[in-house]
Short mmCIF file of C-alpha atoms and ligand atoms in Angstrom, two decimals:
data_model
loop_
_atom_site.label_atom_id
_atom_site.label_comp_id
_atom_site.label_asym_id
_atom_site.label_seq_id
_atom_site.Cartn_x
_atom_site.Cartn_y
_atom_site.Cartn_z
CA UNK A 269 -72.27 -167.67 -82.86
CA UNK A 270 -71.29 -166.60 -79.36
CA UNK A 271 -69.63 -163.18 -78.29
CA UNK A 272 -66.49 -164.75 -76.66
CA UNK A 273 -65.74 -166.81 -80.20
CA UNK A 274 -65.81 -163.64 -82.55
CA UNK A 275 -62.79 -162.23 -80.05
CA UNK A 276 -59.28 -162.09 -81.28
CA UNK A 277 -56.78 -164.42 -78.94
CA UNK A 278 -54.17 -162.67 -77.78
CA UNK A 279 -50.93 -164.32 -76.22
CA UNK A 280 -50.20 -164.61 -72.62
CA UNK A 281 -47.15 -162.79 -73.42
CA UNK A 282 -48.58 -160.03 -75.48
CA UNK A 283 -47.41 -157.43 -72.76
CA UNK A 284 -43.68 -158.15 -73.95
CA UNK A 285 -44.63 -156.42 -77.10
CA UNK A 286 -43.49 -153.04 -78.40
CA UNK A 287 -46.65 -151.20 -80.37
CA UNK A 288 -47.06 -148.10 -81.57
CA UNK A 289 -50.82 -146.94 -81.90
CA UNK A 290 -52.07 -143.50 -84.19
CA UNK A 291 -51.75 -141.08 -81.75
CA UNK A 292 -55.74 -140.47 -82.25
CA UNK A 293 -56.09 -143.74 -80.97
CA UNK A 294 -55.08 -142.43 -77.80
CA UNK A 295 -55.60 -138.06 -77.33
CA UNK A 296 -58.98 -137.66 -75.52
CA UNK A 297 -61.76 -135.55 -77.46
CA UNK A 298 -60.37 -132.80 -74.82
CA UNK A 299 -56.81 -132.92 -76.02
CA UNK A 300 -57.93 -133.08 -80.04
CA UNK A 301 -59.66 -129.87 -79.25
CA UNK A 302 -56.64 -128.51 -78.03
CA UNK A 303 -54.41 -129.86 -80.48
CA UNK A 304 -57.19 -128.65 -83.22
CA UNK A 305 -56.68 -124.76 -81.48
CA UNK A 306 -52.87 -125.22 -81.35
CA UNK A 307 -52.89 -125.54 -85.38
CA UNK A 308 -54.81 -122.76 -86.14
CA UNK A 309 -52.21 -120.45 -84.40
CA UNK A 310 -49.36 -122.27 -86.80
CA UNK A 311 -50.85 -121.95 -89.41
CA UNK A 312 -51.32 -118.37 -88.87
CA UNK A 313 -47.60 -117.90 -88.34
CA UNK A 314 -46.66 -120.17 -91.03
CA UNK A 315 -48.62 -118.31 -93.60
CA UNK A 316 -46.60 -114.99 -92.19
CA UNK A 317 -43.23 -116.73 -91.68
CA UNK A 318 -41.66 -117.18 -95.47
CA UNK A 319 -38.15 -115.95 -94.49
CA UNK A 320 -35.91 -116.68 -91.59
CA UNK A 321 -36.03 -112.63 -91.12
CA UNK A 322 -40.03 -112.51 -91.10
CA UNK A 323 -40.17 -115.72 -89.14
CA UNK A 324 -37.74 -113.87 -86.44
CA UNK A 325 -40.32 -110.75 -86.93
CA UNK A 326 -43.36 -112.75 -86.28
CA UNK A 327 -41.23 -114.44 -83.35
CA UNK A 328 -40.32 -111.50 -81.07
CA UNK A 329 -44.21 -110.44 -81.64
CA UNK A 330 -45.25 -113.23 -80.09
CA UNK A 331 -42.44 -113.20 -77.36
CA UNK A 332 -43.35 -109.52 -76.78
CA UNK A 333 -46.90 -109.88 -76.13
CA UNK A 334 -46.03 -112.88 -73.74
CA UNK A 335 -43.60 -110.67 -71.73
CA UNK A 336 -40.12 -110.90 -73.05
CA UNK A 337 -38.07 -108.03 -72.91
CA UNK A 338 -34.66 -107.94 -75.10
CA UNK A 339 -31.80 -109.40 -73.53
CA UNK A 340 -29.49 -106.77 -72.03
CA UNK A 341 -25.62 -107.92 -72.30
CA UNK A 342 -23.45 -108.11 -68.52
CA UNK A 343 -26.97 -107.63 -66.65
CA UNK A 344 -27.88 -110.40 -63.75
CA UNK A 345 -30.99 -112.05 -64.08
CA UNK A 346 -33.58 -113.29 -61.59
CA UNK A 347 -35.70 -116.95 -61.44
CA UNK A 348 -38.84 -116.13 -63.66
CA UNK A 349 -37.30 -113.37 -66.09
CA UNK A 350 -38.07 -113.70 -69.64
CA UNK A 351 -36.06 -112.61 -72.41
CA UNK A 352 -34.78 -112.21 -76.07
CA UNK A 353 -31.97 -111.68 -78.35
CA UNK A 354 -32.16 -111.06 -81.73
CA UNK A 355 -28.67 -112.68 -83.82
CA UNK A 356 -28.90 -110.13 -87.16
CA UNK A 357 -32.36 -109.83 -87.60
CA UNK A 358 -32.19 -113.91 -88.70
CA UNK A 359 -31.72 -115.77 -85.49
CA UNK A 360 -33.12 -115.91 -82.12
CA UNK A 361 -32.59 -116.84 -78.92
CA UNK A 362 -35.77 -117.31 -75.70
CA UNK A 363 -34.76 -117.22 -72.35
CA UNK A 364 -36.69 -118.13 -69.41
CA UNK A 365 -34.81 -118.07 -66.15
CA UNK A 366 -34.91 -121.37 -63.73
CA UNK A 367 -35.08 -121.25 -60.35
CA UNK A 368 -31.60 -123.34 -60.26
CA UNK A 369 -28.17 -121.92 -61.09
CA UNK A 370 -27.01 -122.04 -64.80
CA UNK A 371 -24.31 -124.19 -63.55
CA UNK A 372 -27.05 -126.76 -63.49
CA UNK A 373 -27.43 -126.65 -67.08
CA UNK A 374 -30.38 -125.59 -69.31
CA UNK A 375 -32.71 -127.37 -71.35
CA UNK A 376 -32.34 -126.28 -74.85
CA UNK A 377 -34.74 -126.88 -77.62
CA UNK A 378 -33.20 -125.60 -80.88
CA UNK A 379 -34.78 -125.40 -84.35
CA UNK A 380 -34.13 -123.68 -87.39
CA UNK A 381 -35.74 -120.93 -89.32
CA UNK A 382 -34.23 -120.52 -92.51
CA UNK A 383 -36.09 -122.83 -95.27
CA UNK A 384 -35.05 -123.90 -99.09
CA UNK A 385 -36.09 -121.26 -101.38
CA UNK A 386 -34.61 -119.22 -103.81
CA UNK A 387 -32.16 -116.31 -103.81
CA UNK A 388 -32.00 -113.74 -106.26
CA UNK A 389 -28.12 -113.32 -107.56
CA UNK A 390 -26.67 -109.59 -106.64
CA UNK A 391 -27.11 -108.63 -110.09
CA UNK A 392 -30.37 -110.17 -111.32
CA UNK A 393 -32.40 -107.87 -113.24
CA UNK A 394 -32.35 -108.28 -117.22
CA UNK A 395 -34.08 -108.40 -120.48
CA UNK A 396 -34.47 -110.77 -122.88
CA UNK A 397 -36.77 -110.49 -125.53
CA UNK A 398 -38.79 -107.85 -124.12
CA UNK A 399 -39.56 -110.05 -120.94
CA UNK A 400 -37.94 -108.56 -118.07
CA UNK A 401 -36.24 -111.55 -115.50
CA UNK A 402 -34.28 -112.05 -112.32
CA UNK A 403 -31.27 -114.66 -112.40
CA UNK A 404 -31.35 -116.58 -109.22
CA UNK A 405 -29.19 -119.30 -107.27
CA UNK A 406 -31.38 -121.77 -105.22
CA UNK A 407 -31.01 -122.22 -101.18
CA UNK A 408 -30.93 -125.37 -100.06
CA UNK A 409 -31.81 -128.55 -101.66
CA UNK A 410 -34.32 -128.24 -103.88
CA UNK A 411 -35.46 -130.45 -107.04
CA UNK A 412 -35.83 -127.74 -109.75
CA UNK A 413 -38.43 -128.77 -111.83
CA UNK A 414 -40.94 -128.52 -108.24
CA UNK A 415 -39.94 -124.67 -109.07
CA UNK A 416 -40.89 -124.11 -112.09
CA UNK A 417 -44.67 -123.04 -113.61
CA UNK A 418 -45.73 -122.20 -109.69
CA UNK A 419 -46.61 -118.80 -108.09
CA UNK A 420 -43.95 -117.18 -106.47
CA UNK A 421 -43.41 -114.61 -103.58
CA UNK A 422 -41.00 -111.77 -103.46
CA UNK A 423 -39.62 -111.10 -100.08
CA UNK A 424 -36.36 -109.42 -98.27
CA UNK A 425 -34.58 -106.68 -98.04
CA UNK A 426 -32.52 -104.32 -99.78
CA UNK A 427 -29.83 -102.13 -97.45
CA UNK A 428 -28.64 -98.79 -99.22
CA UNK A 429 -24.61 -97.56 -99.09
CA UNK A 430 -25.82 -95.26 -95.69
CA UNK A 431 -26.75 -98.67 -94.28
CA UNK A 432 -30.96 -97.74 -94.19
CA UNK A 433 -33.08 -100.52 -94.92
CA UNK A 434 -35.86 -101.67 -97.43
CA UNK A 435 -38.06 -104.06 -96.47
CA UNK A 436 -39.96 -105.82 -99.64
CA UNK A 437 -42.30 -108.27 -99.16
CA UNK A 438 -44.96 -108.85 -102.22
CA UNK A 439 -47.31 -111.46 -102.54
CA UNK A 440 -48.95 -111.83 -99.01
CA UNK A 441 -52.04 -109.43 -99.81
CA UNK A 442 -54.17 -110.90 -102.40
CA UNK A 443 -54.06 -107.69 -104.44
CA UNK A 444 -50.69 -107.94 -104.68
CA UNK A 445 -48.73 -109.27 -107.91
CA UNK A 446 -47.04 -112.28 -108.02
CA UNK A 447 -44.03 -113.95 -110.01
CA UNK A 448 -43.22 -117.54 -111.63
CA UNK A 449 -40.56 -119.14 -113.18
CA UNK A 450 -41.57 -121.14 -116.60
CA UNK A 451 -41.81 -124.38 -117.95
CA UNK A 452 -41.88 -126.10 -121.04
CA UNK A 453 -44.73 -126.83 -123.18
CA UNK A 454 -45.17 -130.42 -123.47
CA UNK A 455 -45.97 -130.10 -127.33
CA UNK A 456 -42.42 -128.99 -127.46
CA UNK A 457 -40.75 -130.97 -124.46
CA UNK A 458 -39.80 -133.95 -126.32
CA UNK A 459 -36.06 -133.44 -125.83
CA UNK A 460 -36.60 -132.18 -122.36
CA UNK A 461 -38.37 -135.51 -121.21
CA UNK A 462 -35.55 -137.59 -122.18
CA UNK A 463 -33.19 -136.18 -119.48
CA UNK A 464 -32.97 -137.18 -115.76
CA UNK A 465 -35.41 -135.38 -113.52
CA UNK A 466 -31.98 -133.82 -112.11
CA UNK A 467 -31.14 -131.90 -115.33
CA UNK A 468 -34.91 -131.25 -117.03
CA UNK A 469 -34.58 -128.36 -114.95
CA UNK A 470 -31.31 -126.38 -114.59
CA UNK A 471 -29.96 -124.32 -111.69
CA UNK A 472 -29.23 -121.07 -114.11
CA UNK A 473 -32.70 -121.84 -115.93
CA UNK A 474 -34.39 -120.96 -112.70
CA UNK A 475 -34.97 -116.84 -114.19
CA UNK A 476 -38.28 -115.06 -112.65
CA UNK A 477 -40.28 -113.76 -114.79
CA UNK A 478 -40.70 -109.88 -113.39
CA UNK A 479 -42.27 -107.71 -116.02
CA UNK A 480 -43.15 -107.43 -119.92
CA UNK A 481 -44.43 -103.66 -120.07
CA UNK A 482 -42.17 -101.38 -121.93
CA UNK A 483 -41.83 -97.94 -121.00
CA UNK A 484 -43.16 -94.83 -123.71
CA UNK A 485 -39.19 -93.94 -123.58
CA UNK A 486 -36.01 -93.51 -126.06
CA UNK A 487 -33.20 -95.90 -125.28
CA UNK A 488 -32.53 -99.92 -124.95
CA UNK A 489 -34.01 -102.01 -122.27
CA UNK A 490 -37.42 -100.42 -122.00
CA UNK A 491 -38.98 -103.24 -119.89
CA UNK A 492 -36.10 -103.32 -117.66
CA UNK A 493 -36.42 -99.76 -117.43
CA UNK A 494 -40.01 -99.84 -116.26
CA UNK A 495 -39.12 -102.27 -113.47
CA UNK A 496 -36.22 -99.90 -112.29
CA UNK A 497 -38.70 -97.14 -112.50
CA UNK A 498 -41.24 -98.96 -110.51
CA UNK A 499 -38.66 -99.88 -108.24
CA UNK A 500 -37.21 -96.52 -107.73
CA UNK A 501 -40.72 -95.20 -106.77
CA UNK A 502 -41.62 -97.77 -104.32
CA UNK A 503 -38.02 -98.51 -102.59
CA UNK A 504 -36.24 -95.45 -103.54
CA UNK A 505 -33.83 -97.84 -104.80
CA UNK A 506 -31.30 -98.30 -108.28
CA UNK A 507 -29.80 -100.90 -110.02
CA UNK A 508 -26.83 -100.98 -107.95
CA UNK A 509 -28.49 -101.12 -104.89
CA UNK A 510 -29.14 -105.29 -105.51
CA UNK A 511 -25.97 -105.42 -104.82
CA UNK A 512 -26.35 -104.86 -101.03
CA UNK A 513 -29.73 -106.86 -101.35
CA UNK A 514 -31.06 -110.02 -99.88
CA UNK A 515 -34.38 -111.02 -101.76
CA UNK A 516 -35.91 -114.54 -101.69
CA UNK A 517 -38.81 -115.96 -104.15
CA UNK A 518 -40.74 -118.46 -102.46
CA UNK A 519 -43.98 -120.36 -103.09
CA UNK A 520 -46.91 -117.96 -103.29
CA UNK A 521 -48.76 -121.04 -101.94
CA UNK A 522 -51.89 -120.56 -98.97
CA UNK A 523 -51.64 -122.44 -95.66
CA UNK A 524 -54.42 -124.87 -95.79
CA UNK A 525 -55.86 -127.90 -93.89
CA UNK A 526 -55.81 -130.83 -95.74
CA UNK A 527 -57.94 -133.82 -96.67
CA UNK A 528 -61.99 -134.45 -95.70
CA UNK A 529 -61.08 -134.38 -92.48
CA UNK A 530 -58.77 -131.43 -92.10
CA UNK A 531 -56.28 -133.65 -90.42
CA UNK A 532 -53.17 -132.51 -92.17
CA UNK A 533 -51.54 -129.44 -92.84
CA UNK A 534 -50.22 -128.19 -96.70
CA UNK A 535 -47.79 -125.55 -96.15
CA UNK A 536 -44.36 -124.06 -97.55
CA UNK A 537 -41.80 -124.24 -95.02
CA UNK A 538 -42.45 -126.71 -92.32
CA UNK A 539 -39.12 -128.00 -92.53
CA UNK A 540 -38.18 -126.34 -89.80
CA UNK A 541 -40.59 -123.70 -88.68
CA UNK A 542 -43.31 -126.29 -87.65
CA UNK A 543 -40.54 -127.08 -84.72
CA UNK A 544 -39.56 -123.81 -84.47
CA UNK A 545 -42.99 -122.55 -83.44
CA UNK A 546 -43.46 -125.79 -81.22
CA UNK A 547 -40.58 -124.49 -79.20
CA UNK A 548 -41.49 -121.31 -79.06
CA UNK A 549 -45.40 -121.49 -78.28
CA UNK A 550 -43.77 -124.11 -75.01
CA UNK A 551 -41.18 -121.05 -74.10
CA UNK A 552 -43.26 -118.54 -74.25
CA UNK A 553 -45.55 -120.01 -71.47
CA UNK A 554 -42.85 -120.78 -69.13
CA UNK A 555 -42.98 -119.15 -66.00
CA UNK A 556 -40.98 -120.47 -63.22
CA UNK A 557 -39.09 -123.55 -64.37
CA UNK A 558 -36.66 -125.38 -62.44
CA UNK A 559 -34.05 -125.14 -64.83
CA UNK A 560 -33.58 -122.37 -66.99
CA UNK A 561 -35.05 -122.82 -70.47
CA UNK A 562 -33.98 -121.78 -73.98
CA UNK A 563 -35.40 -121.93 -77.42
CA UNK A 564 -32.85 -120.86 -80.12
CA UNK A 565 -34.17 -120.52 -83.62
CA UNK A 566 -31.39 -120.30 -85.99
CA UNK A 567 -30.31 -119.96 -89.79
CA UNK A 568 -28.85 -121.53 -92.40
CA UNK A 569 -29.17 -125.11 -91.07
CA UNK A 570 -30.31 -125.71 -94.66
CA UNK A 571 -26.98 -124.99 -96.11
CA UNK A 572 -25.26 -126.13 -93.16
CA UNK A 573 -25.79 -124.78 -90.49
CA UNK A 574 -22.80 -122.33 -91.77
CA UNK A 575 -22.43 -118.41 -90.74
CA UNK A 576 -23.02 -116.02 -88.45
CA UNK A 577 -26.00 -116.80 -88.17
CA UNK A 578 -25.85 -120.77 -88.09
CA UNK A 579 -25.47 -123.37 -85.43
CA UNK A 580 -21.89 -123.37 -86.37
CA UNK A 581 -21.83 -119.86 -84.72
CA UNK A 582 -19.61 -118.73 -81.97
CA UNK A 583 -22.85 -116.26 -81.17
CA UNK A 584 -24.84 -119.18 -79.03
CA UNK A 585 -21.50 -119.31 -76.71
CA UNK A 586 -21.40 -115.44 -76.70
CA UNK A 587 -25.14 -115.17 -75.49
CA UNK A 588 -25.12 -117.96 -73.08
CA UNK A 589 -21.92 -116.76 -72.13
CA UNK A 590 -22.67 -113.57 -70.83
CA UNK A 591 -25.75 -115.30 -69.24
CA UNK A 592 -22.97 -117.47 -67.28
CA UNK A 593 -20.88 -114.72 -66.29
CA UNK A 594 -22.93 -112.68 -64.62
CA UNK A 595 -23.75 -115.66 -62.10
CA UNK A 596 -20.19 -116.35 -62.13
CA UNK A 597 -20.47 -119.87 -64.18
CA UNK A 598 -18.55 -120.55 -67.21
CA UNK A 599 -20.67 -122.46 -70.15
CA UNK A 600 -18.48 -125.22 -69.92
CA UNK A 601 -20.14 -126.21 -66.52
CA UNK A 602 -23.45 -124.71 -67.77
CA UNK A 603 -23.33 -127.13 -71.16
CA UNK A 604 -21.88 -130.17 -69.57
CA UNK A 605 -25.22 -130.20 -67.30
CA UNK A 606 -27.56 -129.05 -70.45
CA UNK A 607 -29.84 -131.11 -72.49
CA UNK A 608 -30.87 -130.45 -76.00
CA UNK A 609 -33.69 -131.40 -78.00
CA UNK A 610 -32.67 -130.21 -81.35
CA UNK A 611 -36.02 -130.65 -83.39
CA UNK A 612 -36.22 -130.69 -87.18
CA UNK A 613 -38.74 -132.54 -89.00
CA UNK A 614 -38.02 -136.25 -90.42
CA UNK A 615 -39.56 -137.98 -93.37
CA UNK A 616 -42.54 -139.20 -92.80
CA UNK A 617 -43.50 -142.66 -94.34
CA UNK A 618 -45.04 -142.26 -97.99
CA UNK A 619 -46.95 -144.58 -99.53
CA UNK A 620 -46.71 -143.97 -103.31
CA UNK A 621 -42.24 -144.67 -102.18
CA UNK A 622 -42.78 -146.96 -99.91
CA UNK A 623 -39.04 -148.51 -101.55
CA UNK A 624 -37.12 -145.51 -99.72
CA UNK A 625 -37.84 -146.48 -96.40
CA UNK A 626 -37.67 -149.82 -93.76
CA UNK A 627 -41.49 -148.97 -92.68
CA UNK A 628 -40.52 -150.86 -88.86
CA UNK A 629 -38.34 -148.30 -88.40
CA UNK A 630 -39.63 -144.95 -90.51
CA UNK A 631 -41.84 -142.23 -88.76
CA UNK A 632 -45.57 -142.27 -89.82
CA UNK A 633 -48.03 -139.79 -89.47
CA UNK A 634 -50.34 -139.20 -86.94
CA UNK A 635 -47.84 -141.46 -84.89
CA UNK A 636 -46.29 -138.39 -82.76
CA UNK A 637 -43.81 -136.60 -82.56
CA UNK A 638 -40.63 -138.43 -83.87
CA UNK A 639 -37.24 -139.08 -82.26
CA UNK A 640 -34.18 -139.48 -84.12
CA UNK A 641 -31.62 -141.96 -82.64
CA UNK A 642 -29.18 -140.49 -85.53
CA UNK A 643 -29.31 -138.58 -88.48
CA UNK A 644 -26.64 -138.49 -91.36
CA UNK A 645 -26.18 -141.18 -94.31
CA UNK A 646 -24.25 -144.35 -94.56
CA UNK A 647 -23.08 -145.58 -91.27
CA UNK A 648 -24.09 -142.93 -89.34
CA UNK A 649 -21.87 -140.59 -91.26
CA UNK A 650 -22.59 -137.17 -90.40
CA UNK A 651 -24.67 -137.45 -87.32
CA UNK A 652 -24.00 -137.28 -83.79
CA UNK A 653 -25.62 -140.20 -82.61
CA UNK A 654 -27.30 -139.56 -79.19
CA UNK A 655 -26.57 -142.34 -76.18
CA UNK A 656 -28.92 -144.78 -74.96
CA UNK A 657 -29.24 -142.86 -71.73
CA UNK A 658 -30.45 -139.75 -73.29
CA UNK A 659 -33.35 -141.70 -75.01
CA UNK A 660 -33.90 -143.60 -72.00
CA UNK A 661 -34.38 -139.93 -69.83
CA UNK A 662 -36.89 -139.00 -72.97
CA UNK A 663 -39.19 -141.59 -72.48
CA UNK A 664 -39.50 -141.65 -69.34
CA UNK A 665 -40.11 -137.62 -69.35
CA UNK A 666 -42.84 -138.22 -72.15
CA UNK A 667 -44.55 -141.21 -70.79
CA UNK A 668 -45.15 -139.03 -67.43
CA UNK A 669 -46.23 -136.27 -69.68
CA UNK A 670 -48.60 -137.72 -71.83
CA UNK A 671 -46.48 -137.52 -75.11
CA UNK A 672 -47.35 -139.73 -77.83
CA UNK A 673 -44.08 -140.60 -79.61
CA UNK A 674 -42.32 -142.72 -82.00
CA UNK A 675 -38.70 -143.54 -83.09
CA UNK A 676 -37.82 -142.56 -86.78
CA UNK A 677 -34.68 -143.27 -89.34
CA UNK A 678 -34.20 -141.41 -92.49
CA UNK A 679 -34.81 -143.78 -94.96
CA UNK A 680 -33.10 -146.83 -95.59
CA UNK A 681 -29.70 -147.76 -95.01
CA UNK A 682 -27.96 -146.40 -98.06
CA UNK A 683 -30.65 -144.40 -99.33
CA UNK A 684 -29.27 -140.80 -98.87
CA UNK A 685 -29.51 -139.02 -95.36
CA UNK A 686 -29.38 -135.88 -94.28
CA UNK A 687 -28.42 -133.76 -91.17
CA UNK A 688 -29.75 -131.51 -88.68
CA UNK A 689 -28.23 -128.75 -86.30
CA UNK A 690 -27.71 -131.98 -83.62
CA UNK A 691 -24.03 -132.51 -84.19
CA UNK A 692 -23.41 -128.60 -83.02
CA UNK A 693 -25.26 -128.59 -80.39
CA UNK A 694 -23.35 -132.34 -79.43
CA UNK A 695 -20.36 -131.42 -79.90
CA UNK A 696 -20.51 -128.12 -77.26
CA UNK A 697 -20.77 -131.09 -74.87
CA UNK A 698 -24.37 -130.90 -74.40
CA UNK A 699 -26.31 -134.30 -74.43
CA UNK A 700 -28.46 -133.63 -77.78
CA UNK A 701 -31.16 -135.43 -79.17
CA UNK A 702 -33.30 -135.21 -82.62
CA UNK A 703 -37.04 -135.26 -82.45
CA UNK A 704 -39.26 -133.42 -84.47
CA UNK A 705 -42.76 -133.57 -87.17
CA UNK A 706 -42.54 -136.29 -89.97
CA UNK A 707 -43.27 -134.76 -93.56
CA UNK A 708 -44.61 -135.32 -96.59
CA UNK A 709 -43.04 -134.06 -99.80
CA UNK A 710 -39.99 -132.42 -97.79
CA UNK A 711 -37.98 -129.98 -99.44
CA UNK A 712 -41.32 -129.39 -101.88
CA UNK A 713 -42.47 -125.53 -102.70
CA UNK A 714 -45.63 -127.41 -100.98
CA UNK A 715 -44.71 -129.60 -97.76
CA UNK A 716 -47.66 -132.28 -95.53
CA UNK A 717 -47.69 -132.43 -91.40
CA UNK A 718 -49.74 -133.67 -89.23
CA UNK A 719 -52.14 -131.53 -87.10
CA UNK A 720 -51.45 -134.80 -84.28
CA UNK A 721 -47.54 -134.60 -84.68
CA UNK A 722 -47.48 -130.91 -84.57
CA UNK A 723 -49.60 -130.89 -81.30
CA UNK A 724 -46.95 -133.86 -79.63
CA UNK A 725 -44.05 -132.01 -80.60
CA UNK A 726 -45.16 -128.47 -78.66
CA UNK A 727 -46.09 -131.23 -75.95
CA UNK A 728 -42.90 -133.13 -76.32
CA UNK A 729 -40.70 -129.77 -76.01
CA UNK A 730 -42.99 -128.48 -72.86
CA UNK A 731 -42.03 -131.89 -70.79
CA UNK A 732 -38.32 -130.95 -71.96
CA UNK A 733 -38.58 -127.50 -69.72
CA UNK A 734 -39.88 -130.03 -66.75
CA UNK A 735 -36.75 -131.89 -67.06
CA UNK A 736 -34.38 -131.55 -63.77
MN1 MN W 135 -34.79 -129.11 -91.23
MN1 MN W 136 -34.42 -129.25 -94.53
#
């Protein structure tokens, strides 16, 4: 058989073809070593970032060591200055100055820290039956029964009456304890496996198991006691003191690669600190853009985007506009010439549901990183809906930067939906876009990325601070 009659025919016309191609298809062996190095770093900071307050911690660590200094309010800054401000210890905003006035606008990439987990209730220690528990009300949307029989992190932070504060973090260092909520035996779950996965697991059934020891003591509540005691000698804190606390169990799970060929990453909290450090590894080597660039890492997007804290915030208009002021701009100009990538992570197409999602139009992985048209549910309830100029601008900024990219949709039409911190940053009147890292098993104590998409979307976010 000859050569040429073994090749596939392809159509004249094959150039009028859209295809996407597996983004290792197309990195060099140079660039996979890079993007191989770029994970490691994440998944260092992942495996430190559990909170929104430890992921701001690790955050200004890395700023500081790259030469951001904090942000001082009604001071003029100079083309090339690098700075930070810190919203209540849970948000944060990266500045690098541009060369061209703020009244130009800024590229803004914003992402969010905060992650589902679970929140102890203010008064959460008990007894029952000599096993001594925490109540709890979940953050975010979680399915319970991922929650249960897992090991479970303790972190946060209690602040006294005098306003000092406790920082508690247990779990990290292998010698420390750890804590789990339980499950049911299955030799006794035959009532429990009749009900909907939504109510096997209840919201007030989510109690942490903290402690079974009894103190040598008179009195009631001797295994409560001996946690208060313990407590008491390691926080110099009481009872009453939860009151004024803010402590968060969350998967006691490593950061690990993934699969024979370590392509993937396993990791609680991806949703959205996998975009969050994207945006700030590209800040943080800024150094003279043309236009000014921000990264803003907020909270509570997972609750929506609600609070001080949030997207929702009037902070973000305080910061940028005491930036504006000083150079005699209001934000209004400043936002009206601004472009926002807001990145959060999208589904990414799973095979055992395939029935969830239109595959032509779903992100896959190892396909780059993933634009969002829209989010929300139903007819584009919900989302903000960025113009076909603004993707236009996108892909011609990532095709001259060597971005490998792809267009995703949360599920099928009718399938659910969701929503990002987009829609705040739209409607501030700056042109705002979704892109961000398809996932696996979103929402799980145990979340799936790609070491490809994670590499694109620090890429993607760089060629946004090119953008003039
Ligand atoms: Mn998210
Ligand atoms: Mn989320």
């Amino acid at each position: 058989m000859s050569e040429s009659s073994n090749e596939k025919k392809k159509s004249q016309y094959e150039h009028l073809l859209y295809k996407k191609k597996n983004a290792y298809e197309l990195m060099s062996d140079e660039e996979i070593v890079s993007c191989e190095k770029f994970a490691e770093g994440y998944i260092d900071f992942l495996t430190k970032a559990k909170t929104e307050r430890l992921a701001v911690k690790e955050a200004v660590k890395l700023a500081e060591a790259a030469g951001f200094k904090p942000y001082v309010y009604g001071k003029k800054l100079k083309p090339g200055d690098k700075v930070y401000d810190i919203n209540r210890d849970k948000a944060l905003t990266l500045v690098v100055m541009g060369k061209a006035p703020l009244k130009d606008g800024v590229n803004l990439v914003a992402a969010h820290v905060d992650a589902p987990r679970i929140d102890l209730k203010q008064n959460p220690l008990y007894e029952d039956s000599e096993i001594a528990l925490f109540k709890t009300r979940y953050y975010g949307g979680i399915k319970k029964y991922q929650w249960v029989a897992i090991p479970l992190e303790l972190h946060g932070v209690f602040v006294k009456k005098d306003a000092t504060k406790v920082d508690v973090s247990i779990g990290p260092d292998k010698g420390d304890p750890l804590f789990t909520i339980t499950d049911l035996l299955p030799h006794l779950g035959a009532d429990q496996m009749k009900k909907t996965m939504a109510e096997g697991i209840t919201g007030e059934g989510l109690n942490v198991i903290v402690g079974s020891r009894p103190l040598k003591d008179e009195g009631e509540s001797k295994v409560k006691m001996q946690i208060l005691k313990i407590l008491n000698e390691k926080y110099g804190v009481t009872e009453e003191d939860f009151l004024s606390a803010e402590l968060s169990v969350v998967p006691a799970f490593d950061t690990r690669e993934i699969g024979f060929d370590r392509s993937l990453i396993g990791g609680y909290g991806h949703d959205d600190r996998v975009c969050a450090y994207s945006g700030l590894m590209a800040v943080l080597e800024q150094d003279m853009p043309e236009k000014t660039a921000v990264c803003l890492l907020v909270d509570k997007e997972e609750i929506g985007s609600e609070g001080v804290t949030g997207m929702k915030s009037a902070y973000f208009d305080c910061f940028m506009s005491d930036l504006c002021q000083s150079e005699g701009t209001t934000i209004y100009e400043c936002f009206a010439n601004s472009f926002c990538l807001s990145t959060d992570v999208c589904n990414a197409f799973d095979p055992n549901f395939p029935e969830v999602s239109d595959k032509r139009n779903n992100a896959q992985l190892n396909y780059g990183l993933s634009i969002l048209k829209h989010t929300g549910s139903r007819g584009k309830s919900g989302a903000s809906d960025a113009s076909a100029e603004v993707i236009a601008k996108l892909r011609k900024l990532f095709s001259e930067n060597g971005v490998i990219w792809q267009m995703g949709e949360l599920g099928k039409v009718d399938q659910g939906g969701g929503g990002t911190v987009a829609m705040f940053t739209a409607v501030r009147n700056i042109d705002t876009i979704d892109a961000g890292v398809p996932v696996l098993s979103m929402h799980a104590p145990y979340e799936i990325i790609s070491k490809a998409d994670l590499y694109m979307t620090y890429k993607g976010i760089k060629a946004l601070f090119k953008n003039n």
